[in-house]
Amino acid sequence: MRRAAALALLLAAGCLRARGTPEEPVVTAVDLAGVKAVDRDDLLEKLATQPSRCRLWSCDAPRLDPDALAVDVKRVEAYYRERGYYQAAASAEERPEGEGRVRVVITVREGAPVRVAELVVEGLEAAPEARKAAESLPLRQGAVFTEAGYDAGLERLKAALRATGYATAEVTEHAEVLPEEGKATVRYVVTAGRRYRFGRVFVSGAGSIPRGRVVEQAEVEAKPGDWYDERKLAEVRQRVFDMGVFGGVRVAHGTPDPERLTVPIVVTVREAPLRTVRAGPGLGFQATRWEADALASWTHRNFLGDLRRLQVDGRAGYAWIPDPFSRRREGEVGLIGVELTQPGAFARIADLGARVEVERSLQEGYGFDAERLKLAAPLRLAPRWTLVPSWNLEVYQLRRVSASVTTPVQFERCDTVCLLSYLEQRVTWDGRDDPIATRRGLYGALSIQEGFDVAGHGYRFLRVLPEARAYLPLGADTVLAVRARAGALVPLRETSPAPIVALFTAGGATSMRGYDAQRLSPMALQDGRWVPTGGNGLLEGSLELRTSLGGDLGGALFLDAGDVSSATSQPAEWRSVLDPTRLQLALGVGLRYRTPFGPLRLDVAARLPTDWSAGVPFADRFPKVPGGSDHREPIAALHVTLGEAF
């Protein structure tokens, strides 16, 4: 390790002392003097002349090009003009820093900016529905005149007109800039024309897929007779693409009909293969479990016609707990599932789906066989909103529960057959710019389950699980991501805790990363080892700073928090997670490698020995876990997985 660090330092030192020739010296640095009114880093990125940069794995030592530097001086002045500083002047100086090395200093005299003295919008009286657009133009009287704001005002007026029915509207822009006087006059002229409505929907490119189904989906967003709104075209495209049978979808408006005052919509599609077969291996590595699988799936996207979707998927493998080298438990695992979906079963926005699956799995404290049935009716309420009401029936048979367990009632309820029957309503709002490589936006989800008896079997409960996420870009390469999730399982007229398969646990690559998977939980002693049993309440939060390290490599710094309450039949037991003094905290770092399927992620997290955390004091730096037991967990956890934590 020391040799590798020394080698990296030698490589970096070699880059920093790189030399060129007297005619083409190495540029050691580029200084921007006098830059106050604009973003210094952004301006530097726009220049052809760049300083030497070194990373541990590579170095770049560019040579000075005098012609490019002369162009950069003009480029700096143009950069300022675009931002309203018409009198800005720049000059460049080359300062030698030894043989074959030079520092470039670009000095800017910014001058005073040009401000908007007058802003006029003419012609909007003919389109009162779009008048609000004039109240939120990027340029305002007294603001610095910028070319970006000037052109954005034109586009905003056009968009407002075409979102309120004025499909043929035109907008022209005029600006008179007086740099010596420091003022500009801006004028937009609107020619609104007639107001139009949506017309018929035409479909091209559909072969085996009925055109009528495409028209049906398109008209949910662009209903004939409604006022024309150009923003709806993107929503039409998304809704048609979500049908799942097209590899490409393009939506455009046709030629407006001045007699009928309608605008037709043209949907061009490219059909994807209706049948898909996928197969491959799967490997899972956790500190408490290893698993190797073979996976396969078959999908038919037009089963028996009418766009019915039939999917069969399976997984077969072998699991070792905790690993193949120190096997405490091992055995076959697998799952087979069949899912049938009928789009538009009740209405154009409501589908009907049914899924049946059989699973064999192995956990730390037990193994189980399970049969599950789910009937769902997904509702596509809006492009960002999804509501999925469902009825779920799950039957579990626990096996291989050690006789040496001090058996908690969570296990006893599933000693022979454990049945869960519940209604679930899951609603999500997805405002992220990209669900895989998210840079900005918000995400919210809420799941509510109501458990009830079936023929005298089952468990009556209310289970609520809300989640919120936020993503904020900090510059071009850095994102601040925040997540909060809470859960409550409330028994209803029950005299014992819920079955173990219904309770909350935490810890793992997508949870509180200071613990291994499911290890943040109340515990039971089994064969001299503590195994998780779950609790009624869950509270988790994460604060993560993600940044690019160059190329496909990224890094992260994060702080996780979490807690899981005990499992009892008391309805208010879950509230104990709301006590902030019980929270476990973990600080960690991570590496990301970008792949087409999402980032390959490696995270290392260590719990913090705060005086108020549950389980304090940290005896030998192995703290207790909430729940009052005296089992111990490693202070740090390592996670390797595909995809971000949230």
XYZ file of C-alpha atoms in Angstrom:
646
model
C 0.000 0.000 0.000
C 2.825 2.398 0.882
C 4.614 1.540 -2.343
C 1.479 2.269 -4.374
C 1.027 5.644 -2.659
C 4.661 6.547 -3.226
C 4.387 5.586 -6.906
C 1.268 7.747 -7.294
C 3.067 10.719 -5.722
C 6.039 10.237 -8.038
C 3.769 10.153 -11.068
C 1.982 13.324 -9.941
C 5.293 15.038 -9.239
C 6.533 14.097 -12.708
C 3.464 15.700 -14.248
C 3.758 18.875 -12.194
C 7.404 19.280 -13.239
C 6.780 18.508 -16.923
C 8.646 20.744 -19.353
C 8.106 21.752 -22.952
C 10.317 23.644 -25.361
C 11.014 27.387 -25.600
C 8.678 27.530 -28.609
C 5.963 25.370 -26.983
C 6.246 25.573 -23.178
C 3.965 23.630 -20.863
C 1.117 25.714 -19.403
C 1.408 25.312 -15.629
C -1.586 27.503 -14.744
C -4.177 29.864 -16.213
C -5.061 32.767 -13.919
C -8.105 34.971 -14.500
C -7.503 38.383 -12.958
C -10.267 40.919 -12.487
C -13.084 38.373 -12.937
C -15.864 39.198 -10.483
C -19.221 39.388 -12.262
C -19.195 35.960 -13.970
C -18.500 32.353 -13.028
C -14.712 32.002 -13.071
C -14.722 28.197 -13.445
C -17.272 28.268 -16.254
C -15.263 30.905 -18.118
C -12.065 28.872 -17.772
C -13.773 25.782 -19.212
C -14.698 27.767 -22.342
C -11.062 28.566 -23.160
C -8.801 26.597 -25.478
C -5.780 27.382 -23.273
C -5.953 25.049 -20.282
C -3.628 24.480 -17.295
C -1.858 21.232 -16.461
C -4.000 18.852 -14.442
C -2.995 15.656 -12.676
C -4.931 12.814 -11.116
C -3.546 9.728 -9.452
C -4.031 7.693 -12.607
C -3.286 10.239 -15.378
C -1.703 13.613 -16.147
C -2.369 16.210 -18.825
C 0.293 18.852 -19.515
C -0.890 20.948 -22.518
C 1.528 23.114 -24.516
C 1.011 26.815 -25.108
C -0.467 27.769 -28.493
C -0.034 31.566 -28.999
C -2.678 31.647 -31.734
C -5.200 29.885 -29.506
C -4.386 32.280 -26.664
C -5.072 35.281 -28.914
C -8.442 33.758 -29.798
C -9.110 33.123 -26.093
C -8.761 36.857 -25.383
C -11.533 37.518 -27.909
C -13.478 34.618 -26.491
C -13.376 36.161 -22.997
C -14.707 39.465 -24.328
C -17.495 37.649 -26.206
C -18.343 35.686 -23.055
C -18.803 38.958 -21.181
C -20.874 40.524 -23.973
C -23.288 37.591 -23.879
C -23.788 38.394 -20.195
C -24.357 42.116 -20.601
C -20.829 43.512 -20.169
C -20.326 45.134 -23.581
C -17.380 47.261 -22.506
C -15.324 44.412 -21.058
C -11.764 44.224 -22.373
C -9.232 41.432 -21.896
C -5.491 41.007 -22.357
C -3.114 38.063 -21.916
C 0.359 37.793 -20.441
C 2.832 34.899 -20.460
C 4.942 34.577 -17.320
C 7.844 32.074 -17.498
C 8.129 29.595 -14.601
C 11.398 27.923 -15.434
C 12.690 26.216 -18.511
C 9.894 25.075 -20.842
C 7.135 26.187 -18.430
C 4.827 29.216 -18.489
C 1.955 30.640 -16.453
C -0.780 32.431 -18.444
C -2.510 35.427 -16.861
C -5.644 36.803 -18.542
C -6.622 40.187 -17.112
C -10.193 41.453 -17.553
C -11.493 44.975 -17.137
C -15.182 44.262 -16.770
C -16.670 47.739 -16.928
C -20.310 48.498 -16.128
C -23.076 46.174 -17.386
C -25.848 47.171 -19.781
C -29.228 47.148 -18.047
C -32.738 46.915 -19.439
C -34.145 50.441 -19.471
C -37.424 49.516 -21.181
C -39.229 46.222 -21.813
C -42.302 46.171 -24.064
C -44.523 43.254 -25.164
C -46.978 44.152 -27.947
C -49.905 42.143 -29.282
C -50.756 40.007 -26.237
C -54.131 41.683 -25.927
C -55.234 39.350 -28.749
C -54.232 36.313 -26.650
C -55.318 37.058 -23.064
C -54.847 33.389 -22.057
C -51.087 33.768 -22.564
C -50.780 37.137 -20.859
C -49.247 35.696 -17.691
C -46.150 34.770 -19.682
C -45.259 38.449 -19.972
C -45.218 38.685 -16.174
C -42.465 36.080 -15.817
C -40.022 36.872 -18.605
C -36.338 36.214 -17.811
C -35.509 39.888 -18.482
C -37.026 42.552 -16.264
C -36.673 46.302 -16.311
C -33.490 47.226 -14.450
C -31.931 43.760 -14.854
C -28.630 43.158 -16.650
C -29.277 42.567 -20.353
C -28.046 39.114 -21.417
C -28.369 37.391 -24.759
C -29.546 34.193 -23.076
C -32.309 36.035 -21.226
C -33.262 37.947 -24.368
C -33.703 34.794 -26.464
C -35.323 32.887 -23.586
C -38.013 35.589 -23.422
C -38.859 34.947 -27.060
C -39.137 31.188 -26.483
C -41.212 31.640 -23.334
C -43.760 33.783 -25.148
C -43.975 31.274 -28.008
C -44.412 28.379 -25.582
C -47.142 30.223 -23.662
C -49.058 30.957 -26.853
C -48.821 27.400 -28.150
C -49.825 26.024 -24.758
C -53.064 28.024 -24.821
C -54.343 27.185 -28.278
C -52.499 29.679 -30.507
C -50.826 27.071 -32.708
C -49.831 29.483 -35.493
C -48.668 32.347 -33.261
C -45.472 34.177 -34.159
C -43.211 36.321 -31.968
C -40.455 38.657 -33.138
C -37.840 40.323 -30.940
C -36.006 43.634 -31.202
C -33.288 45.046 -28.968
C -31.437 48.345 -29.071
C -28.255 48.191 -27.012
C -26.319 51.360 -26.125
C -23.099 50.233 -24.394
C -21.833 53.779 -23.785
C -25.046 54.696 -21.985
C -25.292 51.314 -20.261
C -28.883 50.693 -21.277
C -30.951 48.550 -23.630
C -34.502 48.688 -24.958
C -36.167 45.305 -25.495
C -39.320 44.802 -27.536
C -41.309 41.645 -28.336
C -44.083 41.746 -30.952
C -46.758 39.021 -30.768
C -48.932 37.972 -33.716
C -51.362 35.592 -32.016
C -53.564 34.475 -34.922
C -56.600 32.237 -34.399
C -57.085 29.891 -31.454
C -57.081 26.146 -32.272
C -58.281 22.897 -30.717
C -56.911 19.363 -30.897
C -58.042 17.448 -33.975
C -57.830 13.793 -34.965
C -54.924 11.511 -34.071
C -53.204 9.747 -36.973
C -50.917 6.752 -36.477
C -48.224 5.458 -38.821
C -45.823 2.541 -38.457
C -48.139 0.194 -36.547
C -48.384 -3.288 -38.045
C -49.499 -6.053 -35.690
C -50.526 -3.548 -33.013
C -54.038 -2.119 -33.557
C -53.923 1.564 -34.430
C -57.035 2.079 -32.376
C -55.182 1.229 -29.164
C -52.520 3.805 -29.988
C -55.176 6.433 -30.741
C -56.938 5.548 -27.502
C -53.826 6.206 -25.434
C -52.928 9.394 -27.323
C -56.387 10.872 -26.837
C -56.102 10.548 -23.074
C -53.663 13.480 -23.213
C -54.727 15.157 -26.479
C -58.506 14.834 -26.489
C -60.098 16.098 -29.721
C -62.015 19.284 -29.031
C -59.788 20.441 -26.168
C -57.767 23.602 -26.636
C -54.469 22.870 -28.351
C -51.540 22.632 -25.936
C -48.144 21.834 -27.433
C -46.868 20.594 -24.077
C -49.219 17.626 -24.378
C -47.229 16.192 -27.282
C -44.472 14.994 -24.930
C -47.093 13.433 -22.664
C -48.671 11.662 -25.654
C -45.272 10.254 -26.601
C -44.646 8.950 -23.079
C -48.079 7.362 -22.806
C -47.725 5.571 -26.154
C -44.200 4.439 -25.297
C -45.451 3.094 -21.956
C -47.619 0.627 -23.865
C -44.426 -1.423 -23.927
C -44.621 -2.669 -27.535
C -42.775 0.066 -29.403
C -39.037 0.559 -29.761
C -39.473 4.167 -30.869
C -42.239 6.768 -30.745
C -42.315 10.191 -32.357
C -45.192 12.652 -31.907
C -45.673 15.847 -33.914
C -48.487 18.187 -34.840
C -49.841 18.201 -38.369
C -50.791 21.205 -40.479
C -53.394 23.348 -38.692
C -56.797 23.408 -40.404
C -57.838 27.096 -40.623
C -61.440 26.197 -41.493
C -62.116 23.753 -38.631
C -59.592 25.514 -36.365
C -58.096 22.140 -35.362
C -54.569 20.756 -35.232
C -54.155 17.041 -36.046
C -51.642 14.946 -34.107
C -49.356 12.506 -35.930
C -47.936 9.559 -33.964
C -45.171 7.604 -35.698
C -44.182 4.324 -34.054
C -41.597 1.613 -34.593
C -42.660 -1.779 -33.272
C -40.338 -3.718 -30.990
C -40.107 -7.550 -30.964
C -43.204 -8.894 -29.232
C -41.352 -11.818 -27.652
C -38.237 -11.490 -25.531
C -36.087 -14.147 -23.869
C -33.417 -13.240 -21.343
C -31.082 -15.490 -19.371
C -27.900 -15.136 -17.401
C -26.073 -15.744 -14.124
C -26.507 -13.799 -10.905
C -24.150 -13.458 -7.957
C -24.829 -11.816 -4.611
C -22.250 -11.092 -1.920
C -23.084 -9.772 1.536
C -21.307 -10.111 4.844
C -24.149 -12.309 6.086
C -25.096 -14.142 2.878
C -23.660 -15.365 -0.441
C -25.858 -16.538 -3.290
C -25.276 -17.816 -6.837
C -28.220 -17.987 -9.265
C -29.251 -18.722 -12.814
C -31.928 -16.317 -14.042
C -34.280 -16.491 -17.017
C -37.396 -14.715 -18.246
C -39.777 -14.910 -21.210
C -42.091 -12.058 -22.155
C -44.895 -11.855 -24.740
C -46.167 -8.295 -25.207
C -49.249 -9.167 -27.257
C -50.369 -12.479 -25.782
C -53.593 -13.596 -27.505
C -53.876 -10.071 -28.923
C -55.283 -6.878 -27.382
C -51.800 -5.993 -25.994
C -52.009 -8.514 -23.155
C -48.598 -8.926 -21.567
C -47.521 -12.321 -20.270
C -44.243 -12.680 -18.417
C -42.691 -15.784 -16.918
C -39.531 -15.357 -14.856
C -37.495 -17.723 -12.792
C -34.448 -17.907 -10.585
C -32.694 -21.005 -9.285
C -29.578 -21.103 -7.167
C -27.798 -21.922 -3.957
C -27.250 -19.760 -0.856
C -24.666 -19.877 1.925
C -25.013 -18.131 5.300
C -22.813 -16.364 6.088
C -20.500 -17.543 3.251
C -19.267 -20.743 1.531
C -16.167 -20.881 3.747
C -17.889 -20.775 7.143
C -21.252 -22.308 6.362
C -23.775 -22.104 9.143
C -26.735 -22.542 6.832
C -26.906 -23.475 3.167
C -29.447 -24.733 0.720
C -31.305 -24.395 -2.556
C -33.157 -21.161 -3.288
C -35.348 -20.174 -6.179
C -38.434 -18.414 -7.478
C -40.817 -18.818 -10.370
C -43.436 -16.222 -11.218
C -46.127 -15.749 -13.850
C -47.646 -12.320 -14.489
C -50.479 -11.377 -16.850
C -51.424 -7.754 -17.545
C -54.456 -6.521 -19.460
C -54.102 -2.836 -20.430
C -57.213 -0.700 -20.435
C -59.257 -3.332 -18.595
C -61.642 -0.828 -16.978
C -60.827 2.455 -18.673
C -58.067 3.880 -20.813
C -56.061 4.815 -17.711
C -56.650 1.624 -15.695
C -55.002 -1.760 -16.297
C -55.560 -5.092 -14.590
C -52.711 -7.345 -13.559
C -52.355 -10.700 -11.819
C -49.149 -12.307 -10.576
C -48.604 -15.748 -9.048
C -45.234 -16.799 -7.675
C -43.667 -19.588 -5.662
C -40.420 -19.024 -3.762
C -37.953 -20.956 -1.645
C -35.520 -18.831 0.331
C -33.028 -18.951 3.176
C -32.634 -16.279 5.857
C -30.260 -16.005 8.817
C -32.759 -17.341 11.333
C -34.905 -19.597 9.190
C -35.789 -20.818 5.723
C -39.193 -20.595 4.119
C -41.386 -21.728 1.261
C -43.896 -19.151 0.052
C -46.800 -18.899 -2.380
C -48.059 -15.441 -3.355
C -50.971 -14.044 -5.337
C -51.363 -10.388 -6.285
C -54.240 -8.709 -8.120
C -53.537 -5.101 -9.057
C -55.186 -2.315 -11.036
C -52.488 0.260 -11.909
C -53.849 3.721 -12.671
C -51.865 6.131 -14.867
C -53.252 9.334 -13.437
C -50.701 11.703 -14.992
C -47.195 11.486 -16.478
C -45.537 11.756 -13.060
C -48.250 10.173 -10.908
C -48.903 6.453 -10.457
C -51.469 4.773 -8.208
C -51.452 0.990 -7.773
C -54.231 -0.486 -5.603
C -53.901 -4.240 -5.067
C -55.019 -7.248 -3.079
C -52.263 -9.561 -1.863
C -52.394 -13.087 -0.469
C -49.147 -14.589 0.869
C -48.673 -17.994 2.472
C -45.407 -18.912 4.223
C -44.141 -22.169 5.693
C -41.082 -21.644 7.886
C -38.488 -24.413 7.994
C -35.105 -25.080 9.544
C -35.780 -22.913 12.586
C -33.229 -24.080 15.143
C -34.583 -25.736 18.256
C -32.060 -23.768 20.307
C -33.792 -20.521 19.485
C -35.338 -18.685 22.379
C -38.348 -18.654 20.094
C -40.039 -15.242 19.863
C -43.717 -15.152 18.976
C -42.841 -13.723 15.559
C -41.612 -17.230 14.666
C -44.406 -19.071 16.475
C -47.118 -17.480 14.324
C -45.481 -19.083 11.249
C -44.580 -22.387 12.890
C -46.756 -24.335 10.441
C -48.550 -21.998 8.038
C -48.331 -18.227 8.145
C -50.911 -16.353 6.068
C -50.951 -12.664 5.216
C -53.866 -11.103 3.374
C -53.894 -7.366 2.849
C -55.014 -4.541 0.633
C -52.323 -2.138 -0.516
C -52.451 1.303 -2.071
C -49.152 2.590 -3.429
C -48.894 6.067 -4.890
C -45.719 7.605 -6.333
C -44.791 10.974 -7.772
C -41.590 10.985 -9.796
C -40.129 14.401 -10.614
C -36.567 13.191 -11.254
C -34.766 14.099 -14.462
C -33.403 10.541 -14.775
C -34.360 7.541 -12.604
C -30.894 5.917 -12.988
C -28.397 8.807 -13.089
C -30.423 11.412 -11.196
C -29.079 14.969 -11.034
C -32.086 17.000 -9.998
C -35.693 16.643 -8.944
C -37.964 15.225 -6.282
C -39.456 11.792 -5.659
C -42.181 10.772 -3.251
C -43.896 7.471 -2.483
C -46.485 6.250 0.002
C -47.503 2.648 0.652
C -50.468 1.788 2.879
C -51.437 -1.805 3.722
C -54.509 -3.034 5.595
C -54.213 -6.628 6.791
C -57.280 -8.778 7.503
C -58.271 -12.368 8.250
C -59.174 -14.967 5.649
C -61.146 -17.955 6.942
C -59.830 -17.345 10.445
C -56.202 -17.044 9.360
C -54.074 -13.933 8.970
C -53.071 -10.877 10.949
C -55.000 -7.626 11.263
C -52.729 -4.630 10.925
C -52.169 -1.234 9.364
C -48.761 -0.723 7.735
C -47.689 2.717 6.480
C -44.411 3.414 4.667
C -43.799 6.942 3.258
C -40.570 7.953 1.503
C -39.193 11.227 0.118
C -36.067 11.994 -1.917
C -34.529 15.218 -3.209
C -31.650 15.837 -5.612
C -29.857 19.165 -6.008
C -27.019 19.758 -8.525
C -24.000 21.615 -7.139
C -22.096 22.565 -10.251
C -21.552 20.439 -13.339
C -20.199 17.298 -11.641
C -21.639 17.228 -8.113
C -25.082 16.307 -6.760
C -26.448 16.531 -3.225
C -28.961 13.724 -2.598
C -31.236 13.419 0.443
C -33.605 10.625 1.462
C -35.968 10.042 4.365
C -38.121 6.969 4.989
C -40.331 5.993 7.897
C -42.481 2.966 8.575
C -45.129 1.976 11.089
C -46.860 -1.372 11.576
C -49.862 -0.963 13.878
C -51.574 -4.170 15.147
C -55.381 -3.986 15.104
C -57.077 -5.899 17.929
C -54.222 -8.415 18.054
C -52.708 -9.854 21.241
C -49.319 -10.879 19.797
C -46.720 -9.287 17.517
C -46.968 -9.542 13.739
C -45.368 -12.517 11.941
C -41.676 -12.125 11.232
C -42.301 -11.905 7.454
C -44.313 -8.662 7.915
C -41.949 -6.737 10.216
C -39.341 -4.083 9.422
C -35.580 -4.560 9.356
C -32.866 -2.148 8.202
C -29.257 -2.201 7.091
C -27.669 -3.026 3.762
C -26.612 -1.405 0.496
C -29.914 0.449 -0.004
C -30.624 1.131 3.651
C -28.516 2.187 6.654
C -25.039 1.306 5.323
C -23.357 1.159 8.732
C -24.928 -2.308 9.098
C -25.004 -5.363 6.887
C -28.301 -6.433 5.329
C -31.121 -6.699 7.926
C -28.681 -6.406 10.838
C -30.229 -3.221 12.231
C -33.082 -4.974 13.985
C -34.209 -6.517 17.261
C -32.528 -9.908 17.583
C -33.045 -13.453 18.829
C -30.281 -15.870 19.907
C -29.912 -18.934 17.667
C -27.075 -21.481 17.857
C -24.958 -18.914 19.675
C -25.551 -16.293 16.983
C -27.896 -13.325 16.981
C -30.385 -13.290 14.093
C -32.750 -10.437 13.117
C -36.435 -10.765 13.951
C -37.792 -7.349 12.890
C -39.773 -4.598 14.543
C -42.925 -2.483 14.295
C -41.245 0.836 13.459
C -38.615 2.013 10.988
C -36.823 5.327 10.535
C -34.070 5.914 7.979
C -32.342 8.922 6.466
C -29.384 9.583 4.186
C -27.402 12.638 3.125
C -25.066 11.937 0.196
C -22.689 14.078 -1.845
C -21.964 12.523 -5.261
C -19.263 13.818 -7.586
C -17.410 12.857 -10.753
C -13.779 11.746 -10.504
C -13.238 11.805 -14.253
C -14.430 9.548 -17.055
C -16.803 6.818 -15.840
C -15.527 6.989 -12.269
C -17.381 8.779 -9.473
C -17.197 9.124 -5.715
C -19.537 9.751 -2.812
C -19.444 10.908 0.793
C -22.513 10.032 2.859
C -24.065 10.102 6.305
C -26.748 7.488 7.103
C -29.069 7.253 10.083
C -31.489 4.514 11.121
C -33.461 2.804 13.839
C -35.907 -0.109 14.161
C -38.259 -0.475 17.114
C -39.193 -3.623 19.003
C -41.996 -5.947 17.874
C -45.002 -6.091 20.194
C -48.775 -6.107 19.949
C -48.920 -2.552 21.324
C -50.292 -0.181 18.633
C -47.993 2.661 19.725
C -44.734 0.655 19.855
C -43.574 1.989 16.472
C -43.402 5.546 17.874
C -40.173 4.770 19.716
C -38.269 5.283 16.429
C -39.258 8.965 16.557
C -36.879 9.424 19.510
C -33.765 11.016 17.932
C -31.526 9.755 20.747
C -32.075 6.174 19.498
C -30.753 6.828 16.001
C -27.660 4.977 14.850
C -25.357 7.085 12.638
C -22.805 5.960 10.049
C -20.330 7.971 7.979
C -19.048 6.503 4.739
C -17.307 6.925 1.410
C -17.931 5.202 -1.884
C -16.765 4.681 -5.438
C -18.994 4.475 -8.516
C -18.236 3.078 -11.964
C -20.770 3.983 -14.624
C -22.272 1.128 -16.655
C -25.242 0.994 -19.082
C -27.313 -0.571 -16.290
C -26.470 2.005 -13.634
C -23.422 2.635 -11.467
C -21.444 -0.274 -10.056
C -21.175 0.851 -6.433
C -18.731 0.149 -3.613
C -19.525 1.762 -0.242
C -17.687 1.544 3.082
C -19.447 2.908 6.169
C -18.474 3.070 9.842
C -20.864 3.834 12.680
C -20.194 6.933 14.774
C -19.646 6.580 18.549
C -21.900 9.473 19.520
C -22.765 9.820 23.188
C -26.489 9.730 22.535
C -26.715 6.795 20.066
C -28.580 3.687 21.131
C -26.286 1.085 22.618
C -23.717 3.575 23.928
C -21.098 3.155 25.328
C -19.200 1.562 22.460
C -17.739 -1.435 24.273
C -14.587 -2.301 22.366
C -16.091 -0.248 19.467
C -18.765 -2.889 18.871
C -22.037 -1.239 19.912
C -25.299 -2.769 20.902
C -28.233 -2.535 18.521
C -31.635 -1.012 19.442
C -33.901 -3.536 21.109
C -32.040 -4.103 24.361
C -30.110 -7.227 23.362
C -26.412 -7.626 24.089
C -25.337 -8.942 20.672
C -22.537 -7.091 18.885
C -21.997 -5.953 15.305
C -18.828 -4.948 13.428
C -18.161 -1.223 13.514
C -17.891 -1.000 9.699
C -19.706 -2.546 6.745
C -18.740 -2.984 3.089
C -21.348 -3.038 0.306
C -20.906 -3.840 -3.409
C -23.963 -3.601 -5.645
C -25.375 -2.202 -8.888
C -27.319 1.071 -8.761
C -27.342 4.002 -6.374
C -28.574 3.587 -2.804
C -31.550 5.807 -3.686
